[in-house]
Short mmCIF file of C-alpha atoms in Angstrom, two decimals:
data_model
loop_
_atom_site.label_atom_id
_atom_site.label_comp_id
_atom_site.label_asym_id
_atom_site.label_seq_id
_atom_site.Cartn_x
_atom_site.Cartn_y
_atom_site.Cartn_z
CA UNK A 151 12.46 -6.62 27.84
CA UNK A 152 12.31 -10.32 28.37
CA UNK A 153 9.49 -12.01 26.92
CA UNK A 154 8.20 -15.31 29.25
CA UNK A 155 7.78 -17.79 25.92
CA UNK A 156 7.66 -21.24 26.04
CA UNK A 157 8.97 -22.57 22.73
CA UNK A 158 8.02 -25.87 23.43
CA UNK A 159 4.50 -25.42 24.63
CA UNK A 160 3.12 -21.78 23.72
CA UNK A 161 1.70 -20.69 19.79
CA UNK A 162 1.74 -17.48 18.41
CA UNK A 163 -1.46 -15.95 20.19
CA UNK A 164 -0.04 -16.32 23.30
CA UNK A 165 3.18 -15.22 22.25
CA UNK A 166 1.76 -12.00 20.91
CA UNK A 167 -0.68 -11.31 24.40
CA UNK A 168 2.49 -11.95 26.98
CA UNK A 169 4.42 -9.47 24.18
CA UNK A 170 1.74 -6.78 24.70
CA UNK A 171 1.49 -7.29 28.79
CA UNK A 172 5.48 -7.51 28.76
CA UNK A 173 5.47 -4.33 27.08
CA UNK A 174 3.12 -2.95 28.65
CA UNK A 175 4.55 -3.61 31.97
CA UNK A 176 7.98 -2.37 31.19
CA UNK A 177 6.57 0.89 29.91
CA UNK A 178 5.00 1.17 33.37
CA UNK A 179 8.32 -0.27 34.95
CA UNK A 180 10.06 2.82 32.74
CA UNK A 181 7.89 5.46 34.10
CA UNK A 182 8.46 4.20 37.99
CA UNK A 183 12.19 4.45 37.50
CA UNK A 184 11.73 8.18 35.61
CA UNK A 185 10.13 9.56 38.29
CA UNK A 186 11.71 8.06 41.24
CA UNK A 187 15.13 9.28 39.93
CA UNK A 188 14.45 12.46 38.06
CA UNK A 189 15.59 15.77 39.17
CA UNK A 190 14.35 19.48 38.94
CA UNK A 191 16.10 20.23 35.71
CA UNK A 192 15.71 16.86 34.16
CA UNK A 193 15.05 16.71 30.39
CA UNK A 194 11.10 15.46 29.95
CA UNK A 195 11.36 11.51 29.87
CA UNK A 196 12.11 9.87 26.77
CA UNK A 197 9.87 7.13 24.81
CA UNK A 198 9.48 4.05 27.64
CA UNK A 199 9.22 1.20 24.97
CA UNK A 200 12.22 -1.12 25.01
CA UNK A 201 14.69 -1.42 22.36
CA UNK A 202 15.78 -4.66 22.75
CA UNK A 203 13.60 -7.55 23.45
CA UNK A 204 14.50 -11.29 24.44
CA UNK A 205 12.53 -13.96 23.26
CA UNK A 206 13.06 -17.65 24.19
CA UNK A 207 13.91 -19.68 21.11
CA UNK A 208 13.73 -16.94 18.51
CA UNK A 209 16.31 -14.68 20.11
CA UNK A 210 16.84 -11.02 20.24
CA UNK A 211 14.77 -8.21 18.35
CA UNK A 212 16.91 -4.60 18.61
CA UNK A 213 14.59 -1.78 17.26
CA UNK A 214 15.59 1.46 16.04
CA UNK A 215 14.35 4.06 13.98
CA UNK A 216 16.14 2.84 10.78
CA UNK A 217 18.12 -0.24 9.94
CA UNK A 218 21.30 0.88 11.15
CA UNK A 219 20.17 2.21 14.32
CA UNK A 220 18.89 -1.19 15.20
CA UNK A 221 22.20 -2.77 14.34
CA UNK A 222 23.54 -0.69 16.52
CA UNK A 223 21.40 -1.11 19.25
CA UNK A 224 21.73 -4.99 18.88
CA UNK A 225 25.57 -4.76 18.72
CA UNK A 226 25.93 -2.73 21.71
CA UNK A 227 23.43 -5.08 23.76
CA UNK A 228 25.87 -8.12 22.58
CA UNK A 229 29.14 -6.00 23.63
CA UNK A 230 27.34 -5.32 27.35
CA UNK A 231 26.66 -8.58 27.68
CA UNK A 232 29.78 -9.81 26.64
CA UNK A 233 31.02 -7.21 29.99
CA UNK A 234 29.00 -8.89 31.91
CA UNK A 235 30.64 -12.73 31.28
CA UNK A 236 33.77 -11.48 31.25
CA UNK A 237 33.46 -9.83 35.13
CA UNK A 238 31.60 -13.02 35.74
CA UNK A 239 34.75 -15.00 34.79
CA UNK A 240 36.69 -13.01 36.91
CA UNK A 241 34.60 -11.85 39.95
CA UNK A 242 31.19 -11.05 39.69
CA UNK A 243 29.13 -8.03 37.74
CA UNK A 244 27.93 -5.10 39.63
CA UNK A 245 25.49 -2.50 38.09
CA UNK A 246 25.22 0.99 38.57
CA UNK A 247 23.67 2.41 41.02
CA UNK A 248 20.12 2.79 39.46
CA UNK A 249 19.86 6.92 40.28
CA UNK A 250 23.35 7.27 38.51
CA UNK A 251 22.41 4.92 35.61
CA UNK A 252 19.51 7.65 35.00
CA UNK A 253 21.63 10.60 35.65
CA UNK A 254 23.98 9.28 32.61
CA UNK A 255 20.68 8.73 30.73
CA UNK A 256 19.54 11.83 31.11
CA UNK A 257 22.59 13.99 31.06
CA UNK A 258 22.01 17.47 30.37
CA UNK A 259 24.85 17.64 27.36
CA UNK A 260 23.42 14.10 26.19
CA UNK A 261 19.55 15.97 25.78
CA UNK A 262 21.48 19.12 24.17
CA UNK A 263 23.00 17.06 21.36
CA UNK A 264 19.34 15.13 21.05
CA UNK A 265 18.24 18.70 20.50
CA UNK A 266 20.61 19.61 18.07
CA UNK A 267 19.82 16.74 15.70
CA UNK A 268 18.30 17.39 12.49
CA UNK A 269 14.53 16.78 11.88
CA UNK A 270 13.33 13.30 10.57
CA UNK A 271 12.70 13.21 6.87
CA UNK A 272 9.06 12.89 5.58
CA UNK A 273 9.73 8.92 5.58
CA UNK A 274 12.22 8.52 7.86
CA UNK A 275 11.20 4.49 9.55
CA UNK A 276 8.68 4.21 6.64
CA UNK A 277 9.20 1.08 4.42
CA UNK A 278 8.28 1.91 0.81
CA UNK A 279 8.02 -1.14 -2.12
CA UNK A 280 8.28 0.30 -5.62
CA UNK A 281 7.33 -2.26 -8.01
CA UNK A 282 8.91 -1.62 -11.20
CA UNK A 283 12.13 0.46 -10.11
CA UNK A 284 14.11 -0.71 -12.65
CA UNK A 285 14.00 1.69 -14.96
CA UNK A 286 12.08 4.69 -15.97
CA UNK A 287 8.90 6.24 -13.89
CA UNK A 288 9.87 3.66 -11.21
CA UNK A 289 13.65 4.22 -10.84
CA UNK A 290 12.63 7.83 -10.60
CA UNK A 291 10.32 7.03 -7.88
CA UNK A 292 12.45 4.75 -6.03
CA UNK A 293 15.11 7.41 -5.87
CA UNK A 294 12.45 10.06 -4.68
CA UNK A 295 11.11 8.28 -1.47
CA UNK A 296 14.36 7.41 -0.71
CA UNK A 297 15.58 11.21 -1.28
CA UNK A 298 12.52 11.43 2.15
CA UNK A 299 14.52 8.71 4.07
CA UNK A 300 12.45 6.03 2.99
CA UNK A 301 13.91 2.37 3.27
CA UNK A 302 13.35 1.57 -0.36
CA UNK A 303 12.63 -2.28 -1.83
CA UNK A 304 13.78 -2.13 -5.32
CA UNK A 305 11.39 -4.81 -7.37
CA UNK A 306 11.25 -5.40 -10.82
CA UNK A 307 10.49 -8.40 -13.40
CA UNK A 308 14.26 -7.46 -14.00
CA UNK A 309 16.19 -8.94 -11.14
CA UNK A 310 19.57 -7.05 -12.57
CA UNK A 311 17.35 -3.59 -13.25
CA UNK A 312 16.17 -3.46 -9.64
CA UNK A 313 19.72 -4.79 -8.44
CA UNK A 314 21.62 -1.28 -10.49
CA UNK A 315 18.53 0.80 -8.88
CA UNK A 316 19.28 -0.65 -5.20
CA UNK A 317 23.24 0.30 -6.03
CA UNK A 318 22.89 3.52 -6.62
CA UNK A 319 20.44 3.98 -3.52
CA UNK A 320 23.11 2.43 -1.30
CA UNK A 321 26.02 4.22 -3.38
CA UNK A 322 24.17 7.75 -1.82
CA UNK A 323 22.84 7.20 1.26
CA UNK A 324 25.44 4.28 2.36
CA UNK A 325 25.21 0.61 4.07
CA UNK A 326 24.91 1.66 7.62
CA UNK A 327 26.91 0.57 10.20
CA UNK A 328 26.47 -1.85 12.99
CA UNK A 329 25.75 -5.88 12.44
CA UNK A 330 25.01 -6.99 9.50
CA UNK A 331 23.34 -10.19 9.83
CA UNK A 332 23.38 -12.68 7.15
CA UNK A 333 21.00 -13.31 4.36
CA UNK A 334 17.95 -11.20 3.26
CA UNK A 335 18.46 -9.26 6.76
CA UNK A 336 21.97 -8.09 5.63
CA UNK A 337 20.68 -5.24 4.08
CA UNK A 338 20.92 -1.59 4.19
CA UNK A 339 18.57 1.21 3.44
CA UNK A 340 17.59 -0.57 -0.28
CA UNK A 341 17.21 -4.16 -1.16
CA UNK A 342 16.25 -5.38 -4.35
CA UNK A 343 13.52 -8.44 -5.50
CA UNK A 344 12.07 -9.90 -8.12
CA UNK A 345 8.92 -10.07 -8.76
CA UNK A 346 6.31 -11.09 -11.75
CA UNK A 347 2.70 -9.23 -10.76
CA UNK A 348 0.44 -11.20 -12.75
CA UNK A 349 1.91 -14.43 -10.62
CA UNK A 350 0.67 -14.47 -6.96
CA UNK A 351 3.47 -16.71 -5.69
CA UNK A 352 6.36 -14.20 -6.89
CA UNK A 353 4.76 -11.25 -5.17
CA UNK A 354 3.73 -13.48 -2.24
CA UNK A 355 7.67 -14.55 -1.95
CA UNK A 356 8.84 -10.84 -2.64
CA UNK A 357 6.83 -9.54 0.41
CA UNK A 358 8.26 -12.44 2.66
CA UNK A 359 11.47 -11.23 2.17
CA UNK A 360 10.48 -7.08 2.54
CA UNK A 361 9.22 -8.67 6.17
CA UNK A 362 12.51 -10.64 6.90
CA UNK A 363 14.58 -7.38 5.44
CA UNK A 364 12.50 -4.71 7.12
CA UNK A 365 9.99 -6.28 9.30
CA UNK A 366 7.24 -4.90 7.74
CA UNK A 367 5.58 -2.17 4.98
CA UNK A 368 4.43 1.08 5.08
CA UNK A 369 3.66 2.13 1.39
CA UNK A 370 3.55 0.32 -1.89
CA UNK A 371 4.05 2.13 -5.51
CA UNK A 372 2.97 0.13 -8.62
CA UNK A 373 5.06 1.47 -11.60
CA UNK A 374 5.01 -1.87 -13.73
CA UNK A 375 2.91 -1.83 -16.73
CA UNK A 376 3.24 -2.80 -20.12
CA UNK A 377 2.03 -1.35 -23.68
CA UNK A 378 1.76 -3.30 -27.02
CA UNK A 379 0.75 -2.13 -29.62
CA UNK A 380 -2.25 -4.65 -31.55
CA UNK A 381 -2.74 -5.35 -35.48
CA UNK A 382 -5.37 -4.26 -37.45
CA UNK A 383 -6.93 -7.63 -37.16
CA UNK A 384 -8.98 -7.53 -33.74
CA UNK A 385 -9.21 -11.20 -34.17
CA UNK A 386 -5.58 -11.70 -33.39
CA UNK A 387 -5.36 -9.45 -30.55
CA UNK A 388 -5.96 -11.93 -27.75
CA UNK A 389 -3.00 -12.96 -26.75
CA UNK A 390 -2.28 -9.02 -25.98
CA UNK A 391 -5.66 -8.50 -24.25
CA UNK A 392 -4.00 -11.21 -21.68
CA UNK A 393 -1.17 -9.99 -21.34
CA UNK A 394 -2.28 -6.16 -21.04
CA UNK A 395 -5.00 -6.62 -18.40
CA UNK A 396 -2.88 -9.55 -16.61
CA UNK A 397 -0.35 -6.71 -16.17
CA UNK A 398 -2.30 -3.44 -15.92
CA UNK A 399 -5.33 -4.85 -14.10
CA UNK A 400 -4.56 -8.09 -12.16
CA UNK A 401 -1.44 -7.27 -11.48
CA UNK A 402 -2.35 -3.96 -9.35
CA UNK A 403 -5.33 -6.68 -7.95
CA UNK A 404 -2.42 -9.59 -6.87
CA UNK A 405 -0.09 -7.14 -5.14
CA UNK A 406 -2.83 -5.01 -3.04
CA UNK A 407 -4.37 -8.47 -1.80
CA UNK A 408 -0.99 -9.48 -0.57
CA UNK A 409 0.38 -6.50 0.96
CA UNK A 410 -3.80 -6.62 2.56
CA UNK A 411 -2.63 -9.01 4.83
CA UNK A 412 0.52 -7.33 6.01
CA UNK A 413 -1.64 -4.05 6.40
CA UNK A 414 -4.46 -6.40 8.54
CA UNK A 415 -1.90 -7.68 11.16
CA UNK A 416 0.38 -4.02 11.42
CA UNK A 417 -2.67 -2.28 12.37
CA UNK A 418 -0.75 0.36 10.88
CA UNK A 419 -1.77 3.39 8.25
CA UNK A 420 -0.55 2.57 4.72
CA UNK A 421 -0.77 3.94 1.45
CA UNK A 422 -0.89 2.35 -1.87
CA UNK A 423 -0.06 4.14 -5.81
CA UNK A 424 -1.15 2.11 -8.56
CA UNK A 425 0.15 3.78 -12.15
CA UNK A 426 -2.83 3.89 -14.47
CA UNK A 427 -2.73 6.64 -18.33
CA UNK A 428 -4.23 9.39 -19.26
CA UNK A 429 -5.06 7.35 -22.35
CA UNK A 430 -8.02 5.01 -19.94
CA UNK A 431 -10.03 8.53 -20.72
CA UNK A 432 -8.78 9.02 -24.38
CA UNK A 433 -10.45 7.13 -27.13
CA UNK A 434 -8.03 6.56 -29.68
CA UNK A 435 -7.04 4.19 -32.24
CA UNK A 436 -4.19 1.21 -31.87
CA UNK A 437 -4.16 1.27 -28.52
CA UNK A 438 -7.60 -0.68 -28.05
CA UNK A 439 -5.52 -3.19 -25.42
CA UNK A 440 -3.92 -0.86 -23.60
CA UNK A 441 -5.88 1.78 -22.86
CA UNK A 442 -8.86 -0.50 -22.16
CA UNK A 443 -7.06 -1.74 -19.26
CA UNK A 444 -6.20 1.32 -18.14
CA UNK A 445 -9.82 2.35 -17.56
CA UNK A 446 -10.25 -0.85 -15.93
CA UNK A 447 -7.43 0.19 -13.80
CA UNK A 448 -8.53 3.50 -12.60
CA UNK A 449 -11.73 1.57 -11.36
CA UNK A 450 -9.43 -1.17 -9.50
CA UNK A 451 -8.11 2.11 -7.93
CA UNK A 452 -11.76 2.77 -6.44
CA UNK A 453 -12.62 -0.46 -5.49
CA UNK A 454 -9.77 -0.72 -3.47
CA UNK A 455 -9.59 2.53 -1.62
CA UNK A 456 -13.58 1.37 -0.67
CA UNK A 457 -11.73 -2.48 0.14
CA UNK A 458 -8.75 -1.03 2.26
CA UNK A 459 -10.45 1.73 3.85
CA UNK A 460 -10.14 3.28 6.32
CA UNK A 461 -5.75 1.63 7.17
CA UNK A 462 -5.06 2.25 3.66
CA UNK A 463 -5.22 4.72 1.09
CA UNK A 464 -5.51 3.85 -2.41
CA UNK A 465 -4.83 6.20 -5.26
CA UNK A 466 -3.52 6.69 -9.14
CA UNK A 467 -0.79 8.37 -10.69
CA UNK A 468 -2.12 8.74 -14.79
CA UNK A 469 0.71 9.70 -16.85
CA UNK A 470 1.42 10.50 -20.26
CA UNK A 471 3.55 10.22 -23.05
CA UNK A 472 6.59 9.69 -20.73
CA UNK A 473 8.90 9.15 -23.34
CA UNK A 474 12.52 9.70 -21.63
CA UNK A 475 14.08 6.95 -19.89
CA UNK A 476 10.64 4.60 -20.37
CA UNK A 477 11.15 0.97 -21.10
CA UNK A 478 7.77 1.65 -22.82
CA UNK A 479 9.09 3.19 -25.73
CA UNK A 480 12.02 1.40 -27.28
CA UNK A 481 14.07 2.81 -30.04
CA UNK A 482 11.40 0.81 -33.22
CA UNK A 483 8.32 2.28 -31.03
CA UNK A 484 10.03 5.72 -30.96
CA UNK A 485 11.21 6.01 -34.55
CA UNK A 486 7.83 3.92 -35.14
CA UNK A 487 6.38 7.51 -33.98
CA UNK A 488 8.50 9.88 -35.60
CA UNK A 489 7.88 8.48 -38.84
CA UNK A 490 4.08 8.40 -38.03
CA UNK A 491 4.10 12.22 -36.97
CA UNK A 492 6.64 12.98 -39.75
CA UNK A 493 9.01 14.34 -37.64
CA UNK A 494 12.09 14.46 -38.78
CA UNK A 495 15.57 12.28 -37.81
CA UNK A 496 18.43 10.20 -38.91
CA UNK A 497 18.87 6.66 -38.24
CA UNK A 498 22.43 7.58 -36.64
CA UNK A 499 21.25 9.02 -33.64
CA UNK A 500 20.95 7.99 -30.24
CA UNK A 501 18.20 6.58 -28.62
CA UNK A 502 18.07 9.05 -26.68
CA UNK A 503 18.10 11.81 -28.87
CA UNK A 504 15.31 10.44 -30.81
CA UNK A 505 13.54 10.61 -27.62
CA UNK A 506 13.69 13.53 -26.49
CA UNK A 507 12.70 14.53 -29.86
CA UNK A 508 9.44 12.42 -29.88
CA UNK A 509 9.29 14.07 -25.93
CA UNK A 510 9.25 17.83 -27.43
CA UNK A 511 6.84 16.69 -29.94
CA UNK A 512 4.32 15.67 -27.27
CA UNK A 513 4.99 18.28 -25.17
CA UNK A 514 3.40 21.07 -28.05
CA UNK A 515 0.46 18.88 -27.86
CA UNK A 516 -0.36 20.10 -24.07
CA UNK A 517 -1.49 22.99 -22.16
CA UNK A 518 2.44 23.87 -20.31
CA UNK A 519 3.68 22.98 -23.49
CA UNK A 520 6.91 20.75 -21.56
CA UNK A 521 7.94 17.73 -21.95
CA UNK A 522 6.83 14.91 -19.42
CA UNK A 523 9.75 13.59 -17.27
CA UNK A 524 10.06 10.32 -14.68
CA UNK A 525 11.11 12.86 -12.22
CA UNK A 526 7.89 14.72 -12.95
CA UNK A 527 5.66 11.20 -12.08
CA UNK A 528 7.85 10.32 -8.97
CA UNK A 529 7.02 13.81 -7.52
CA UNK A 530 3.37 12.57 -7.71
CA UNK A 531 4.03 9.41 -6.06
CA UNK A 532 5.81 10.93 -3.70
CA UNK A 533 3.13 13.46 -2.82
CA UNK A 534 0.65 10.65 -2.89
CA UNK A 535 2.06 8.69 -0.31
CA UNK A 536 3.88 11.74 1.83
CA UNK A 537 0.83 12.00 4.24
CA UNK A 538 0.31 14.97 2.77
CA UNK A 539 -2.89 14.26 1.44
CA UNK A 540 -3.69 11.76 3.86
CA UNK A 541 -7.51 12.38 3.40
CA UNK A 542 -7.33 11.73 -0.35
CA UNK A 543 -8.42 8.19 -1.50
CA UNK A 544 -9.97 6.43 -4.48
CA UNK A 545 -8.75 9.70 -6.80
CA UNK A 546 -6.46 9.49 -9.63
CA UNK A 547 -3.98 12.68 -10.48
CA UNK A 548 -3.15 13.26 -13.94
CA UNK A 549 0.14 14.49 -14.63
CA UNK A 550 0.33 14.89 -18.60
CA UNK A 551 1.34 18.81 -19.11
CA UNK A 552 -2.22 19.51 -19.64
CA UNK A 553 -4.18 17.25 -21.92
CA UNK A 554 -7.48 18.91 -22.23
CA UNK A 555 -8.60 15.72 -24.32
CA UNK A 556 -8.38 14.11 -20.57
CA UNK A 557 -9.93 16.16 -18.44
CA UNK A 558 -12.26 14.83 -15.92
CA UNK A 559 -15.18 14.12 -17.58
#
């Protein structure tokens, strides 16, 4: 489809109305030529929209259902072209007949293997930012979507912990083939970003490049968050009451207004996951910080599933005591926690034998009596933004092996 822009003299309105009446023309154009050259036993017509489109001064856009499909479709519109000039040189370029053009389209053993092609995954062409996938609940749940054929952006306050998450994405599910552009727009089905939440530029630059990598988003997962634990002198404590609801709070706040706007212009369903605790609806002591602002959290979750309603849902995943591969509990917090439950251990053990002892420890404390894993949170997440329960919004789903101390209330 060929786009009738004028660089030099048209803005971005009218760019996007002749884009709509170009492609609504060619769809029209499509249909004419289906069924002036279809035959009795012709398969049912395919989808009419383009999947290349021409656009003075920008250049070519080649869609496809993921990243390497549209490589593919761009490099075989460049190699046809490239047919063209070289006839062109020599002679001159004749097409094919139009009626045998569609009878190659629509070639019976072409629509048999079509047929025989596997289903589409869950989130097959879905975009999905995890926001903390470095490590932990997030690299479980970056590793999940993309499990459902989700193009996965890898961001974390860790550039080189999101980078080893994006790795092993593209280590299992591979590059793609086809043109690989430069830049940003090089990537494959995972990309990984930086990002600090509680600063608006970082996660206004992060989504900028999901656009220029992707083109756009579908879902967002918020798996950053941060504990501290505060001294006994509540006086002191400020600096982590800052810090804990800058993270925990504003931080869920900075990256839903952002990814708003993207939402706004795709006209497009979305679905958001911010991660909240069971501990906003446990009273406790030492944890006055951080479970403070997770109560203030699960509210940000209904506020914004009112906000982005009805595009986008908004929900929370509330674990608990996710001990195993959590950058929240270091080895001093975890022996920290032994010693306090007087559990026993030795200083010579790993890290992460001390955690799966403090894990087991937990895990009598609840209802299924097992231990809570990433995996176990990603499953949520996953389940939250599947579609599945695409008329759930403004809930949050505990997932803490049965905590009867948090229990709606």
């Amino acid at each position: 489809m060929y786009v009738d822009f004028d660089p030099q003299n048209d803005d971005v309105d009218t760019l996007i109305a002749k884009f709509k009446s170009g492609l609504a023309a060619y769809r029209e154009s499509y249909t004419a030529y289906y069924e002036a050259c279809k035959r009795e036993d012709s398969p049912a017509m395919r989808d009419p929209s383009p999947t290349v489109v021409l656009i003075p001064g920008i250049g070519m856009i080649a869609w496809g259902k993921n990243k390497s499909e549209s490589r593919v479709t761009a490099e075989f519109y460049n190699c046809a072209i490239e047919v063209m000039r070289g006839a062109e040189a020599i002679s001159e370029y004749t097409a094919l007949p139009q009626q045998e053009a569609f009878d190659i389209e629509y070639w019976a053993l072409e629509e048999a293997k079509l047929q025989r092609m596997p289903a589409e995954k869950p989130l097959a062409r879905d975009v999905v930012v995890v926001i903390g996938a470095g490590d932990g609940i997030g690299k479980a749940v970056a590793h999940r979507v993309a499990k459902e054929g989700a193009h996965v952006v890898c961001a974390d306050l860790r550039l080189e912990n999101a980078e080893r998450t994006a790795k092993e994405l593209t280590d299992i599910y591979g590059q793609g083939i086809g043109v690989s552009g430069s830049g940003i727009s090089a990537c494959g089905p995972a990309i990984a970003l930086q990002v600090d939440i509680t600063k608006r530029e970082t996660v206004s630059a992060m989504f900028t490049d999901v656009l220029l990598a992707y083109g756009g988003i579908d879902k967002v997962i918020v798996t950053a968050g941060v504990f501290m634990a505060e001294g006994g002198d509540m006086a002191k404590n400020d600096q982590i009451f800052d810090l804990s609801f800058g993270v925990n709070v504003k931080g869920g706040y900075v990256v839903a207004s952002e990814a708003q706007t993207i939402w706004e212009k795709q006209g497009l369903k979305g679905a958001m996951v911010l991660t909240t605790s069971v501990n906003a609806a446990v009273s406790k002591k030492g944890s006055l910080a951080y479970d403070t602002s997770k109560a203030a959290a699960n509210h940000l979750v209904r506020e914004l599933a009112v906000t982005l309603s009805p595009t986008v849902n908004v929900n929370a995943l509330a674990p608990a005591t996710v001990v195993q591969g959590s950058s929240m509990f270091p080895r001093d917090r975890v022996i920290s926690s032994l010693t306090k439950y007087d559990i026993a251990f030795d200083e010579s053990e790993s890290t992460e034998s001390l955690r799966n002892k403090l894990a087991e420890f937990y895990a009598q404390r609840t209802l299924t009596k097992l231990p809570i894993t990433p995996e176990d949170q990603a499953e949520a997440a996953y389940l939250l933004v599947s579609g599945q329960l695409s008329k759930t919004t403004g809930q949050v789903i505990s997932v803490d092996g049965g905590l009867h101390e948090a229990f709606l209330r």
